[in-house]
Amino acid sequence: MTAVLSLTRSPWARACYVLLICFLASFATAQQEEAGPETTKQPETIEQPEAIEQPEAEEQPATKSDVEAPPAKEAWGERVAILIEQKFAFEKDSEDADELFRQLDRVLHARIHRINERIVSATSPQQPVNLDGDLPAEIVSIEDLHQNIRELYAARLMLLVHLSDELRLEVTATDVIGVEQLALETEYVWEQVHFRTLNLPAALDGLARRIQIAPIPVIWHFIKILLVIAVFRWWRKWFPETLRRMQSYLADIRPRSPAVMRRIRMIWYVEQVRRPLEWMLVIGVLLSMIELEGLNLLVKIIASTVRWVLLGWLAVSMLNAFSARGAAGLSGADESVRLRSLQLIAAWVVLLGLGLDLAKDLAGVATLHAWVWRLFQILALPVLLILLAWWRKPIFTRLERESESSEPVQRMLQHRKGVRSFGSAANGAFWLLANNLRRSLMRSFLRVGDGHGISFTGSSANSNNESVATAQAGISDDVRSALLTGSSGFDKYARTERRRLIRRANNGQSGVIAVVGERGIGKGTVLKDVVENLFDTAILLECETGQFAELERGLCDALSIKSTAPKKIAAAMQKQGKRIVAIQNMQRLSRPVAGGQAELKLLTDLLQGIGGDVLWILSIDSFTWQFLRRARADQSNIDEIIELPPWTEDQLSALIRHRNEGADLNPDFSRVQVPSEHAVTTYDTAEERNAAGVSRMLWTISGGNPAVALLIWSNCLYYESENDDRVLVRLPAQPSVRELDSAAHNVMLVLRCIAQAELITESDIVDNLRLPQGAVGTAMHFCLAQGWIEECDGRYQICMQWFRTITRVLIRQNLLAR
């Protein structure tokens, strides 16, 4: 074999040759089992020593005080089982179990010592072992004694659970008895290894005979091993290249939708964790093919070791991948520390799991298992100290960035060097974890809250801002207009929804699509962007007055025709290549009164009259859409509904930065003190942390509505003096809900009608509520005085500054549907 290995220089060739020997040997075992005991039996007659046949040996008293003369046939397993049954029946107690354990321990120790002495010089498991006649009559050979020891050890493990607490603690402890038990289990493990090694020559002889008799199955088995190796090598070349091609293809897609970004992130995660998964699979398959008597224990140990090492590798890769995709990213300052920490923790966990697993497989859950667990508990302390040494500087840096300068934090920052720095770093780590958890819970509460969760911040900010506003002047009307108006900064919002609209239009599909979203979310901007992408094939109409005649006239003007007949309009659209009609604010055609759907019915008739291959895109307010779904459920001809989601925190931050650049603003955040529930500590400078905290507050208060967020942001900006050009920032504030909660029921009903219709006249409110004119008028005057609603060309709408607060309260009181 050495000569053959010397001729094969390639490592793969050597590995294949070794695997060939191992897997060919596995067929020896199968041949041995098929041929029966005759193929593995040693010489048919084994002379028994005369000492075994002497009957007077059992009559003589034992010369050893610690081991009694064995009976003709032992039944330790039955004795233990009977004792356990009697213990459950309260016929015996733990003291009886302790006594039986001591007897069993003496017998087991003596027989393990006996077989270890004989097995060192033995050449076959059939060699005699009971030369002195002090073993039971059924134990003749080494193999018999091995099976007897396994039965005794199994009985010991079963009895160990039922010992008294005192004896069980002594057996698994580190004192004298524990050391003796550890030595016993170690000798038992070595006996198992030596016995399996003793069976290896017979297995190899059987392998040679099997190759001579039936070589084809052996060759086929070896071919399967080569196929597994070849497939693995092909996969290692093909799969990474395929992932790179997929990632390159997805990266070229414009615009990138959230679905595309999810696929890119998924490919990145797969690339990070694929290597341990690949090796885990191929090694598991190869080890499952090894079946050779004498190597089973070795294969089991190798399989456990490989499994734990690869699981640790996989865990480190996954945790590092998730951490790298966080706020810091791959280029974060703590990347190397994070990776080293994960590797150290993984090494400790892998060695612990591997040690416990091997101890359980080799010696059961007993003394060796307890010693391994105790050893790694001790090793946890230096591991913790190493982690603290690595993370001391990042922990103290993040403590400095905290906006809350509390006394505990200051005490932690006082001890940055020396031995006391480890305790300060540990306390700081727990404080940061607890503080981040508290902030996460607070942010979750504020996001799903109905207004109560934000009223405290809004009230305190209001009082602060009112006092500031008396001393400082706000920004000019021109700057405010530049912040609030325009469609710039919307390019990152609703990409998936816009792509769906453009794809359906380019595919030539007809029908009616409803784009649903709340007021200020960006419905009109989405429609304008879609129309611009469709060039000359689309028409954009605006429903301002709520009259169908306005829409009809606008459509005819866009087609340069005078006739309003549906057939004339359809012919003109076909002639000019107009296939898409987008209508903004279609909800204004609906009035929440009896007969208030007449204008909407005229639009429906026009859509049906034109027919053809025209695609109609209608933008509708979300609260009006809830009303229309119930009022016209049987008359709706809408084919598809696209609901615009709230803006994310990143999208809203990008919009505010874009509007600031457009208004030539460079806000100063130096005087802002962000509340702890909104604080962001992942940035280096205080200016960046304050800006991120204010952005998070705007997103939370506005509920992801850009119109509300921009209005609140414009109120946060002010000049310290008239001659100072520096724009300062104060905390954003949301109006308090206290007055709304205590408002009369008629007032809340009036607000519900206005929110549901977006724009509505006073007479329509009276018709909708069926309340006296005086009651409705009084409620509306109260709302106007509070600044909750405003008049717009004879109709009323909710003030944008109060929009989020009022709708949250109405939803909480079940007056509006979400």
Short mmCIF file of C-alpha atoms in Angstrom, two decimals, residues 136-347:
data_model
loop_
_atom_site.label_atom_id
_atom_site.label_comp_id
_atom_site.label_asym_id
_atom_site.label_seq_id
_atom_site.Cartn_x
_atom_site.Cartn_y
_atom_site.Cartn_z
CA PRO A 136 -19.33 -16.91 35.01
CA ALA A 137 -19.46 -20.11 33.02
CA GLU A 138 -20.95 -18.45 29.93
CA ILE A 139 -17.91 -16.14 29.58
CA VAL A 140 -15.32 -18.13 27.65
CA SER A 141 -13.66 -15.84 25.09
CA ILE A 142 -12.71 -12.19 24.86
CA GLU A 143 -15.79 -11.55 22.76
CA ASP A 144 -18.02 -13.02 25.51
CA LEU A 145 -16.36 -10.85 28.14
CA HIS A 146 -16.74 -7.79 25.91
CA GLN A 147 -20.47 -8.37 25.54
CA ASN A 148 -20.77 -8.95 29.30
CA ILE A 149 -18.95 -5.66 30.03
CA ARG A 150 -21.29 -3.79 27.70
CA GLU A 151 -24.30 -5.21 29.51
CA LEU A 152 -22.83 -4.32 32.90
CA TYR A 153 -22.00 -0.78 31.75
CA ALA A 154 -25.52 -0.29 30.36
CA ALA A 155 -26.91 -1.40 33.72
CA ARG A 156 -24.56 1.08 35.44
CA LEU A 157 -25.83 3.99 33.32
CA MET A 158 -29.43 2.97 33.98
CA LEU A 159 -28.80 2.72 37.73
CA LEU A 160 -26.89 6.01 37.88
CA VAL A 161 -30.09 8.03 37.47
CA HIS A 162 -31.69 6.44 40.54
CA LEU A 163 -28.84 6.96 43.00
CA SER A 164 -29.14 9.25 45.96
CA ASP A 165 -28.17 12.87 45.38
CA GLU A 166 -25.11 12.51 47.59
CA LEU A 167 -23.67 9.47 45.77
CA ARG A 168 -24.51 10.85 42.33
CA LEU A 169 -22.68 14.06 43.19
CA GLU A 170 -19.66 12.08 44.42
CA VAL A 171 -19.63 9.95 41.27
CA THR A 172 -19.61 12.97 38.94
CA ALA A 173 -17.47 15.28 41.12
CA THR A 174 -13.74 15.89 41.04
CA ASP A 175 -12.83 14.28 44.38
CA VAL A 176 -11.41 10.79 44.94
CA ILE A 177 -14.55 8.86 44.00
CA GLY A 178 -15.07 11.01 40.92
CA VAL A 179 -11.48 10.44 39.77
CA GLU A 180 -11.91 6.67 40.23
CA GLN A 181 -15.12 6.73 38.18
CA LEU A 182 -13.41 8.80 35.48
CA ALA A 183 -10.61 6.22 35.33
CA LEU A 184 -13.22 3.46 35.03
CA GLU A 185 -14.97 5.16 32.13
CA THR A 186 -11.64 5.90 30.42
CA GLU A 187 -10.65 2.21 30.67
CA TYR A 188 -14.07 1.28 29.28
CA VAL A 189 -13.56 3.56 26.27
CA TRP A 190 -10.12 2.08 25.57
CA GLU A 191 -11.57 -1.43 25.83
CA GLN A 192 -14.17 -0.56 23.18
CA VAL A 193 -11.47 0.79 20.88
CA HIS A 194 -9.13 -2.20 21.34
CA PHE A 195 -11.91 -4.73 20.77
CA ARG A 196 -12.98 -3.10 17.51
CA THR A 197 -9.38 -3.00 16.36
CA LEU A 198 -9.10 -6.71 17.17
CA ASN A 199 -11.92 -7.47 14.69
CA LEU A 200 -10.22 -5.59 11.84
CA PRO A 201 -7.91 -8.42 10.58
CA ALA A 202 -10.84 -10.83 10.18
CA ALA A 203 -12.76 -8.18 8.29
CA LEU A 204 -9.83 -7.59 5.94
CA ASP A 205 -9.52 -11.34 5.31
CA GLY A 206 -13.20 -11.45 4.45
CA LEU A 207 -12.68 -8.51 2.13
CA ALA A 208 -9.97 -10.33 0.23
CA ARG A 209 -12.20 -13.39 -0.19
CA ARG A 210 -15.10 -11.18 -1.30
CA ILE A 211 -12.96 -9.51 -3.97
CA GLN A 212 -11.89 -12.88 -5.28
CA ILE A 213 -15.40 -14.34 -5.32
CA ALA A 214 -17.57 -11.33 -6.44
CA PRO A 215 -15.55 -8.26 -7.46
CA ILE A 216 -18.30 -6.50 -9.46
CA PRO A 217 -20.31 -5.16 -6.45
CA VAL A 218 -17.07 -3.89 -4.94
CA ILE A 219 -16.11 -2.10 -8.13
CA TRP A 220 -19.61 -0.58 -8.43
CA HIS A 221 -19.42 0.63 -4.84
CA PHE A 222 -16.10 2.30 -5.56
CA ILE A 223 -17.51 3.88 -8.75
CA LYS A 224 -20.28 5.46 -6.69
CA ILE A 225 -17.66 7.02 -4.42
CA LEU A 226 -15.83 8.43 -7.44
CA LEU A 227 -19.12 9.80 -8.79
CA VAL A 228 -19.80 11.61 -5.53
CA ILE A 229 -16.32 13.17 -5.60
CA ALA A 230 -16.65 14.13 -9.27
CA VAL A 231 -20.07 15.73 -8.75
CA PHE A 232 -18.72 17.65 -5.77
CA ARG A 233 -15.78 19.03 -7.75
CA TRP A 234 -18.09 20.02 -10.63
CA TRP A 235 -20.49 21.71 -8.22
CA ARG A 236 -17.66 23.71 -6.62
CA LYS A 237 -16.84 25.19 -10.03
CA TRP A 238 -20.35 25.62 -11.45
CA PHE A 239 -22.34 27.01 -8.52
CA PRO A 240 -20.15 30.06 -7.64
CA GLU A 241 -20.04 31.10 -11.28
CA THR A 242 -23.82 30.75 -11.53
CA LEU A 243 -24.29 32.91 -8.44
CA ARG A 244 -22.04 35.60 -9.92
CA ARG A 245 -24.00 35.60 -13.18
CA MET A 246 -27.31 35.84 -11.34
CA GLN A 247 -26.04 38.69 -9.18
CA SER A 248 -24.69 40.56 -12.21
CA TYR A 249 -27.99 40.14 -14.07
CA LEU A 250 -30.05 41.41 -11.13
CA ALA A 251 -27.67 44.34 -10.55
CA ASP A 252 -28.28 45.56 -14.12
CA ILE A 253 -32.07 45.80 -13.67
CA ARG A 254 -33.32 49.40 -13.54
CA PRO A 255 -35.14 50.53 -11.54
CA ARG A 256 -34.36 48.07 -8.75
CA SER A 257 -37.56 47.01 -7.06
CA PRO A 258 -37.70 45.67 -3.49
CA ALA A 259 -38.18 42.19 -4.95
CA VAL A 260 -34.96 42.52 -6.95
CA MET A 261 -33.09 43.79 -3.90
CA ARG A 262 -34.37 40.84 -1.86
CA ARG A 263 -33.04 38.44 -4.51
CA ILE A 264 -29.65 40.18 -4.54
CA ARG A 265 -29.45 39.99 -0.75
CA MET A 266 -30.48 36.32 -0.83
CA ILE A 267 -27.73 35.50 -3.34
CA TRP A 268 -25.22 37.32 -1.14
CA TYR A 269 -26.29 35.32 1.91
CA VAL A 270 -26.07 32.04 -0.04
CA GLU A 271 -22.55 32.94 -1.15
CA GLN A 272 -21.52 33.55 2.46
CA VAL A 273 -22.79 30.22 3.83
CA ARG A 274 -22.53 27.83 0.88
CA ARG A 275 -19.05 26.42 1.66
CA PRO A 276 -19.81 24.83 5.05
CA LEU A 277 -23.10 23.49 3.68
CA GLU A 278 -21.34 21.92 0.69
CA TRP A 279 -18.69 20.21 2.81
CA MET A 280 -21.27 19.09 5.36
CA LEU A 281 -23.28 17.38 2.63
CA VAL A 282 -20.43 15.66 0.79
CA ILE A 283 -18.66 14.44 3.94
CA GLY A 284 -21.95 13.13 5.33
CA VAL A 285 -22.59 11.17 2.11
CA LEU A 286 -19.08 9.70 2.02
CA LEU A 287 -19.10 8.69 5.69
CA SER A 288 -22.49 7.04 5.31
CA MET A 289 -20.94 4.68 2.74
CA ILE A 290 -18.26 3.34 5.12
CA GLU A 291 -19.34 0.07 6.73
CA LEU A 292 -16.34 -1.82 8.08
CA GLU A 293 -16.22 -3.74 11.33
CA GLY A 294 -13.51 -2.21 13.45
CA LEU A 295 -13.85 1.24 11.89
CA ASN A 296 -17.42 2.01 12.96
CA LEU A 297 -16.32 3.74 16.15
CA LEU A 298 -13.71 5.75 14.26
CA VAL A 299 -16.24 6.73 11.60
CA LYS A 300 -18.69 7.80 14.31
CA ILE A 301 -16.06 9.98 15.99
CA ILE A 302 -15.05 11.52 12.65
CA ALA A 303 -18.69 12.18 11.76
CA SER A 304 -19.37 13.93 15.08
CA THR A 305 -16.21 16.01 14.79
CA VAL A 306 -16.94 17.05 11.22
CA ARG A 307 -20.56 17.83 12.02
CA TRP A 308 -19.73 20.13 14.93
CA VAL A 309 -16.87 21.88 13.12
CA LEU A 310 -18.97 22.54 10.04
CA LEU A 311 -21.94 23.66 12.14
CA GLY A 312 -19.67 26.14 13.91
CA TRP A 313 -18.34 27.34 10.56
CA LEU A 314 -21.89 27.72 9.27
CA ALA A 315 -23.02 29.61 12.39
CA VAL A 316 -20.09 32.04 12.18
CA SER A 317 -20.72 32.62 8.46
CA MET A 318 -24.43 33.27 8.98
CA LEU A 319 -24.03 35.55 12.00
CA ASN A 320 -21.25 37.50 10.34
CA ALA A 321 -23.34 37.84 7.17
CA PHE A 322 -26.36 39.16 9.08
CA SER A 323 -24.17 41.52 11.10
CA ALA A 324 -22.39 42.77 7.99
CA ARG A 325 -25.71 43.67 6.32
CA GLY A 326 -26.67 45.79 9.34
CA ALA A 327 -26.21 49.49 9.91
CA ALA A 328 -22.41 49.36 9.97
CA GLY A 329 -22.06 47.27 6.83
CA LEU A 330 -19.01 45.37 5.69
CA SER A 331 -16.78 48.40 6.06
CA GLY A 332 -17.71 49.04 9.67
CA ALA A 333 -14.99 49.83 12.16
CA ASP A 334 -15.96 46.83 14.30
CA GLU A 335 -15.89 44.28 11.48
CA SER A 336 -12.64 42.55 12.48
CA VAL A 337 -13.59 42.55 16.17
CA ARG A 338 -17.01 41.15 15.35
CA LEU A 339 -15.58 38.37 13.20
CA ARG A 340 -12.95 37.42 15.80
CA SER A 341 -15.57 37.40 18.53
CA LEU A 342 -17.88 35.17 16.54
CA GLN A 343 -15.01 32.79 15.79
CA LEU A 344 -14.00 32.62 19.46
CA ILE A 345 -17.56 31.98 20.65
CA ALA A 346 -18.07 29.44 17.89
CA ALA A 347 -14.86 27.63 18.86
#
